Amino acid sequence: MYCIASSININNSAVAFSGFKGYGKSTTAMAFYKEGYPVVADDYITMEFDKEVPFVSPGFPSLRLSNESRSYMGLKKSDLDPKIMPKTYVELHESFSNSKLPLKKVYILQRGKTIGVTTLKPQEAFMELVKNTFGIDMFSKSELPNNFFQCENLVKNVDVSILEIPDSIEEIHKIVRVVEDDVGYDDDVE
């Protein structure tokens, strides 16, 4: 299963941030990275099930960021024309997960005025996962049932919530605390 998401490592488990293009998946992952959390994958995550447990495979050690996100995170802006290349890769030289991790939580990013977490009912979670499956519109009719089964299996085994994030990048650091509280971060595990 491929999901449009970025993922980080909290307490040796993957936490994924899913949402459509421009919703802040990579910027959110970078906020965690800046606080010492390893990144697992960016933009698209690959999940495999071992029995009923979904595992996220590591991606490339980089995040795609806009110049606004780069600047706010204290990184050098890209020299490429943002009209042609609105986001460019930032290599992550340290703190990148190299092994598969069990998926603990999926956050569907939504823009709003506040920061908060709302747990989704199973039907709502299923629909959000289907919408955020990479290439869903390219599946043949015979492939769709398998994807639906995988989304259903994910909903049965992983919490899926809405993570409302502000439009203001200046508040991105607050998201880290909200997610830590929600997943039960334990600083003795890291």
PDB file of C-alpha atoms in Angstrom:
ATOM      1  CA  MET A   1       0.000   0.000   0.000  1.00  0.00           C
ATOM      2  CA  TYR A   2       1.319   3.443  -0.901  1.00  0.00           C
ATOM      3  CA  CYS A   3       0.057   6.487   0.968  1.00  0.00           C
ATOM      4  CA  ILE A   4       0.602  10.184   0.292  1.00  0.00           C
ATOM      5  CA  ALA A   5       2.325  11.036   3.555  1.00  0.00           C
ATOM      6  CA  SER A   6       5.494  11.889   5.425  1.00  0.00           C
ATOM      7  CA  SER A   7       6.541   9.824   8.407  1.00  0.00           C
ATOM      8  CA  ILE A   8       8.703  10.280  11.485  1.00  0.00           C
ATOM      9  CA  ASN A   9       9.972   7.972  14.233  1.00  0.00           C
ATOM     10  CA  ILE A  10       8.538   8.502  17.724  1.00  0.00           C
ATOM     11  CA  ASN A  11       9.377   5.881  20.369  1.00  0.00           C
ATOM     12  CA  ASN A  12      10.535   3.398  17.685  1.00  0.00           C
ATOM     13  CA  SER A  13       7.187   3.585  15.885  1.00  0.00           C
ATOM     14  CA  ALA A  14       6.239   5.414  12.703  1.00  0.00           C
ATOM     15  CA  VAL A  15       3.817   8.316  12.865  1.00  0.00           C
ATOM     16  CA  ALA A  16       2.502   9.466   9.480  1.00  0.00           C
ATOM     17  CA  PHE A  17       1.242  12.861   8.342  1.00  0.00           C
ATOM     18  CA  SER A  18      -1.049  12.549   5.358  1.00  0.00           C
ATOM     19  CA  GLY A  19      -2.783  15.132   3.233  1.00  0.00           C
ATOM     20  CA  PHE A  20      -2.957  16.607  -0.199  1.00  0.00           C
ATOM     21  CA  LYS A  21      -0.227  18.576  -1.961  1.00  0.00           C
ATOM     22  CA  GLY A  22       0.735  21.722  -0.076  1.00  0.00           C
ATOM     23  CA  TYR A  23      -0.905  20.724   3.224  1.00  0.00           C
ATOM     24  CA  GLY A  24       2.387  20.725   5.173  1.00  0.00           C
ATOM     25  CA  LYS A  25       3.424  17.063   5.364  1.00  0.00           C
ATOM     26  CA  SER A  26       7.134  17.688   4.772  1.00  0.00           C
ATOM     27  CA  THR A  27       7.213  20.929   6.775  1.00  0.00           C
ATOM     28  CA  THR A  28       5.624  19.118   9.720  1.00  0.00           C
ATOM     29  CA  ALA A  29       8.172  16.291   9.399  1.00  0.00           C
ATOM     30  CA  MET A  30      10.983  18.899   9.306  1.00  0.00           C
ATOM     31  CA  ALA A  31       9.695  20.492  12.530  1.00  0.00           C
ATOM     32  CA  PHE A  32      10.057  17.074  14.201  1.00  0.00           C
ATOM     33  CA  TYR A  33      13.460  16.477  12.579  1.00  0.00           C
ATOM     34  CA  LYS A  34      14.699  19.814  13.958  1.00  0.00           C
ATOM     35  CA  GLU A  35      13.797  18.518  17.430  1.00  0.00           C
ATOM     36  CA  GLY A  36      15.766  15.300  16.943  1.00  0.00           C
ATOM     37  CA  TYR A  37      13.112  12.923  15.618  1.00  0.00           C
ATOM     38  CA  PRO A  38      14.315  10.680  12.782  1.00  0.00           C
ATOM     39  CA  VAL A  39      12.439  10.950   9.490  1.00  0.00           C
ATOM     40  CA  VAL A  40      11.235   7.645   8.040  1.00  0.00           C
ATOM     41  CA  ALA A  41       9.912   8.705   4.611  1.00  0.00           C
ATOM     42  CA  ASP A  42       8.651  11.761   2.755  1.00  0.00           C
ATOM     43  CA  ASP A  43       5.828  12.443   0.292  1.00  0.00           C
ATOM     44  CA  TYR A  44       4.902   8.782  -0.219  1.00  0.00           C
ATOM     45  CA  ILE A  45       5.170   5.998   2.310  1.00  0.00           C
ATOM     46  CA  THR A  46       5.161   2.302   1.605  1.00  0.00           C
ATOM     47  CA  MET A  47       3.351   0.062   4.051  1.00  0.00           C
ATOM     48  CA  GLU A  48       3.497  -3.693   4.377  1.00  0.00           C
ATOM     49  CA  PHE A  49       1.496  -5.828   6.770  1.00  0.00           C
ATOM     50  CA  ASP A  50       3.175  -8.438   8.941  1.00  0.00           C
ATOM     51  CA  LYS A  51       0.236 -10.409  10.247  1.00  0.00           C
ATOM     52  CA  GLU A  52      -2.086  -7.534  11.208  1.00  0.00           C
ATOM     53  CA  VAL A  53       0.643  -4.977  11.982  1.00  0.00           C
ATOM     54  CA  PRO A  54       1.412  -2.359   9.311  1.00  0.00           C
ATOM     55  CA  PHE A  55       5.095  -1.471   8.886  1.00  0.00           C
ATOM     56  CA  VAL A  56       6.438   1.642   7.152  1.00  0.00           C
ATOM     57  CA  SER A  57       9.518   1.177   4.973  1.00  0.00           C
ATOM     58  CA  PRO A  58      12.218   3.853   5.061  1.00  0.00           C
ATOM     59  CA  GLY A  59      12.443   6.226   2.116  1.00  0.00           C
ATOM     60  CA  PHE A  60      15.238   8.472   0.883  1.00  0.00           C
ATOM     61  CA  PRO A  61      16.986  10.636   3.515  1.00  0.00           C
ATOM     62  CA  SER A  62      15.481  13.919   2.381  1.00  0.00           C
ATOM     63  CA  LEU A  63      12.439  16.195   2.650  1.00  0.00           C
ATOM     64  CA  ARG A  64      10.925  18.388  -0.081  1.00  0.00           C
ATOM     65  CA  LEU A  65      10.448  21.923   1.208  1.00  0.00           C
ATOM     66  CA  SER A  66       9.373  25.279  -0.173  1.00  0.00           C
ATOM     67  CA  ASN A  67      11.635  28.301   0.251  1.00  0.00           C
ATOM     68  CA  GLU A  68       9.249  29.632   2.917  1.00  0.00           C
ATOM     69  CA  SER A  69       9.639  26.433   4.942  1.00  0.00           C
ATOM     70  CA  ARG A  70      13.409  26.364   4.350  1.00  0.00           C
ATOM     71  CA  SER A  71      13.757  29.936   5.551  1.00  0.00           C
ATOM     72  CA  TYR A  72      11.646  29.413   8.666  1.00  0.00           C
ATOM     73  CA  MET A  73      13.592  26.249   9.554  1.00  0.00           C
ATOM     74  CA  GLY A  74      16.895  28.139   9.272  1.00  0.00           C
ATOM     75  CA  LEU A  75      17.947  26.491   6.019  1.00  0.00           C
ATOM     76  CA  LYS A  76      19.412  28.095   2.915  1.00  0.00           C
ATOM     77  CA  LYS A  77      16.822  28.959   0.293  1.00  0.00           C
ATOM     78  CA  SER A  78      16.980  27.088  -2.990  1.00  0.00           C
ATOM     79  CA  ASP A  79      18.591  28.861  -5.936  1.00  0.00           C
ATOM     80  CA  LEU A  80      16.027  27.355  -8.303  1.00  0.00           C
ATOM     81  CA  ASP A  81      13.148  29.484  -9.567  1.00  0.00           C
ATOM     82  CA  PRO A  82      10.189  28.721  -7.228  1.00  0.00           C
ATOM     83  CA  LYS A  83       7.765  29.232 -10.134  1.00  0.00           C
ATOM     84  CA  ILE A  84       9.401  26.303 -11.921  1.00  0.00           C
ATOM     85  CA  MET A  85      10.413  24.247  -8.873  1.00  0.00           C
ATOM     86  CA  PRO A  86       8.274  25.311  -5.875  1.00  0.00           C
ATOM     87  CA  LYS A  87       9.794  22.648  -3.607  1.00  0.00           C
ATOM     88  CA  THR A  88      13.295  21.215  -3.549  1.00  0.00           C
ATOM     89  CA  TYR A  89      14.949  18.432  -1.605  1.00  0.00           C
ATOM     90  CA  VAL A  90      16.801  19.009   1.640  1.00  0.00           C
ATOM     91  CA  GLU A  91      19.202  16.177   2.452  1.00  0.00           C
ATOM     92  CA  LEU A  92      18.972  14.824   5.974  1.00  0.00           C
ATOM     93  CA  HIS A  93      22.481  13.884   6.989  1.00  0.00           C
ATOM     94  CA  GLU A  94      21.639  12.649  10.451  1.00  0.00           C
ATOM     95  CA  SER A  95      18.716  11.126  12.286  1.00  0.00           C
ATOM     96  CA  PHE A  96      17.082   9.118   9.510  1.00  0.00           C
ATOM     97  CA  SER A  97      15.419   5.741  10.126  1.00  0.00           C
ATOM     98  CA  ASN A  98      17.025   2.890   8.187  1.00  0.00           C
ATOM     99  CA  SER A  99      14.656   0.078   9.113  1.00  0.00           C
ATOM    100  CA  LYS A 100      10.965  -0.721   8.871  1.00  0.00           C
ATOM    101  CA  LEU A 101       8.911   0.552  11.782  1.00  0.00           C
ATOM    102  CA  PRO A 102       5.431  -0.393  12.999  1.00  0.00           C
ATOM    103  CA  LEU A 103       2.904   2.319  12.158  1.00  0.00           C
ATOM    104  CA  LYS A 104       1.377   3.708  15.350  1.00  0.00           C
ATOM    105  CA  LYS A 105      -0.738   6.633  14.133  1.00  0.00           C
ATOM    106  CA  VAL A 106      -1.869   8.435  10.981  1.00  0.00           C
ATOM    107  CA  TYR A 107      -2.696  12.123  11.098  1.00  0.00           C
ATOM    108  CA  ILE A 108      -4.712  13.597   8.246  1.00  0.00           C
ATOM    109  CA  LEU A 109      -3.580  17.219   7.988  1.00  0.00           C
ATOM    110  CA  GLN A 110      -6.216  19.926   7.667  1.00  0.00           C
ATOM    111  CA  ARG A 111      -5.690  23.666   7.722  1.00  0.00           C
ATOM    112  CA  GLY A 112      -7.541  25.687  10.322  1.00  0.00           C
ATOM    113  CA  LYS A 113      -7.261  28.465  12.864  1.00  0.00           C
ATOM    114  CA  THR A 114      -6.161  26.284  15.799  1.00  0.00           C
ATOM    115  CA  ILE A 115      -3.998  23.253  16.495  1.00  0.00           C
ATOM    116  CA  GLY A 116      -5.833  20.167  17.639  1.00  0.00           C
ATOM    117  CA  VAL A 117      -6.434  16.446  17.201  1.00  0.00           C
ATOM    118  CA  THR A 118      -9.804  14.859  16.441  1.00  0.00           C
ATOM    119  CA  THR A 119     -10.066  11.064  16.312  1.00  0.00           C
ATOM    120  CA  LEU A 120     -11.977   9.833  13.294  1.00  0.00           C
ATOM    121  CA  LYS A 121     -14.698   7.199  13.342  1.00  0.00           C
ATOM    122  CA  PRO A 122     -13.705   4.064  11.387  1.00  0.00           C
ATOM    123  CA  GLN A 123     -15.828   4.976   8.338  1.00  0.00           C
ATOM    124  CA  GLU A 124     -14.354   8.497   8.207  1.00  0.00           C
ATOM    125  CA  ALA A 125     -10.825   7.145   8.683  1.00  0.00           C
ATOM    126  CA  PHE A 126     -11.356   4.637   5.860  1.00  0.00           C
ATOM    127  CA  MET A 127     -12.506   7.363   3.443  1.00  0.00           C
ATOM    128  CA  GLU A 128      -9.548   9.614   4.336  1.00  0.00           C
ATOM    129  CA  LEU A 129      -7.092   6.764   3.765  1.00  0.00           C
ATOM    130  CA  VAL A 130      -8.655   5.916   0.408  1.00  0.00           C
ATOM    131  CA  LYS A 131      -8.431   9.595  -0.654  1.00  0.00           C
ATOM    132  CA  ASN A 132      -4.774   9.687   0.372  1.00  0.00           C
ATOM    133  CA  THR A 133      -3.706   6.468  -1.344  1.00  0.00           C
ATOM    134  CA  PHE A 134      -1.031   7.210  -3.908  1.00  0.00           C
ATOM    135  CA  GLY A 135      -2.257   6.588  -7.453  1.00  0.00           C
ATOM    136  CA  ILE A 136      -5.793   5.617  -6.424  1.00  0.00           C
ATOM    137  CA  ASP A 137      -7.113   7.066  -9.676  1.00  0.00           C
ATOM    138  CA  MET A 138      -4.726   4.841 -11.662  1.00  0.00           C
ATOM    139  CA  PHE A 139      -5.899   1.553 -10.133  1.00  0.00           C
ATOM    140  CA  SER A 140      -7.802  -0.800 -12.372  1.00  0.00           C
ATOM    141  CA  LYS A 141     -11.177  -2.046 -11.188  1.00  0.00           C
ATOM    142  CA  SER A 142      -9.574  -5.359 -10.251  1.00  0.00           C
ATOM    143  CA  GLU A 143      -6.930  -3.618  -8.057  1.00  0.00           C
ATOM    144  CA  LEU A 144      -9.354  -1.437  -6.067  1.00  0.00           C
ATOM    145  CA  PRO A 145     -10.734  -4.210  -3.797  1.00  0.00           C
ATOM    146  CA  ASN A 146      -7.206  -5.040  -2.601  1.00  0.00           C
ATOM    147  CA  ASN A 147      -6.528  -1.375  -1.804  1.00  0.00           C
ATOM    148  CA  PHE A 148      -9.859  -1.085   0.025  1.00  0.00           C
ATOM    149  CA  PHE A 149      -8.992  -4.212   2.028  1.00  0.00           C
ATOM    150  CA  GLN A 150      -5.609  -2.722   2.980  1.00  0.00           C
ATOM    151  CA  CYS A 151      -7.227   0.569   4.033  1.00  0.00           C
ATOM    152  CA  GLU A 152      -9.784  -1.355   6.093  1.00  0.00           C
ATOM    153  CA  ASN A 153      -7.005  -3.398   7.714  1.00  0.00           C
ATOM    154  CA  LEU A 154      -5.117  -0.203   8.520  1.00  0.00           C
ATOM    155  CA  VAL A 155      -8.190   1.357  10.173  1.00  0.00           C
ATOM    156  CA  LYS A 156      -8.622  -1.777  12.313  1.00  0.00           C
ATOM    157  CA  ASN A 157      -5.018  -1.632  13.566  1.00  0.00           C
ATOM    158  CA  VAL A 158      -3.970   2.033  13.632  1.00  0.00           C
ATOM    159  CA  ASP A 159      -5.512   5.184  15.065  1.00  0.00           C
ATOM    160  CA  VAL A 160      -6.387   7.740  12.399  1.00  0.00           C
ATOM    161  CA  SER A 161      -7.069  11.333  13.420  1.00  0.00           C
ATOM    162  CA  ILE A 162      -7.445  14.776  11.930  1.00  0.00           C
ATOM    163  CA  LEU A 163      -4.560  17.054  12.892  1.00  0.00           C
ATOM    164  CA  GLU A 164      -5.689  20.624  12.453  1.00  0.00           C
ATOM    165  CA  ILE A 165      -2.711  22.858  11.763  1.00  0.00           C
ATOM    166  CA  PRO A 166      -2.628  26.643  11.400  1.00  0.00           C
ATOM    167  CA  ASP A 167      -1.944  28.401   8.117  1.00  0.00           C
ATOM    168  CA  SER A 168       0.854  30.269   9.899  1.00  0.00           C
ATOM    169  CA  ILE A 169       4.226  28.532   9.681  1.00  0.00           C
ATOM    170  CA  GLU A 170       5.305  30.420  12.796  1.00  0.00           C
ATOM    171  CA  GLU A 171       3.219  28.005  14.892  1.00  0.00           C
ATOM    172  CA  ILE A 172       4.600  24.779  13.410  1.00  0.00           C
ATOM    173  CA  HIS A 173       6.685  24.061  16.534  1.00  0.00           C
ATOM    174  CA  LYS A 174       3.483  23.786  18.607  1.00  0.00           C
ATOM    175  CA  ILE A 175       2.406  20.801  16.510  1.00  0.00           C
ATOM    176  CA  VAL A 176       5.314  18.775  17.893  1.00  0.00           C
ATOM    177  CA  ARG A 177       4.027  19.122  21.477  1.00  0.00           C
ATOM    178  CA  VAL A 178       0.430  18.320  20.485  1.00  0.00           C
ATOM    179  CA  VAL A 179       1.491  15.139  18.676  1.00  0.00           C
ATOM    180  CA  GLU A 180       3.853  14.094  21.497  1.00  0.00           C
ATOM    181  CA  ASP A 181       0.965  14.414  23.951  1.00  0.00           C
ATOM    182  CA  ASP A 182      -1.421  12.552  21.663  1.00  0.00           C
ATOM    183  CA  VAL A 183       0.826   9.537  20.975  1.00  0.00           C
ATOM    184  CA  GLY A 184       2.141   9.347  24.526  1.00  0.00           C
ATOM    185  CA  TYR A 185       5.753  10.310  23.863  1.00  0.00           C
ATOM    186  CA  ASP A 186       8.205   8.696  26.280  1.00  0.00           C
ATOM    187  CA  ASP A 187      11.614  10.396  26.285  1.00  0.00           C
ATOM    188  CA  ASP A 188      13.176   7.299  27.892  1.00  0.00           C
ATOM    189  CA  VAL A 189      12.545   5.261  24.712  1.00  0.00           C
ATOM    190  CA  GLU A 190      14.489   7.408  22.258  1.00  0.00           C
TER     191      GLU A 190
END
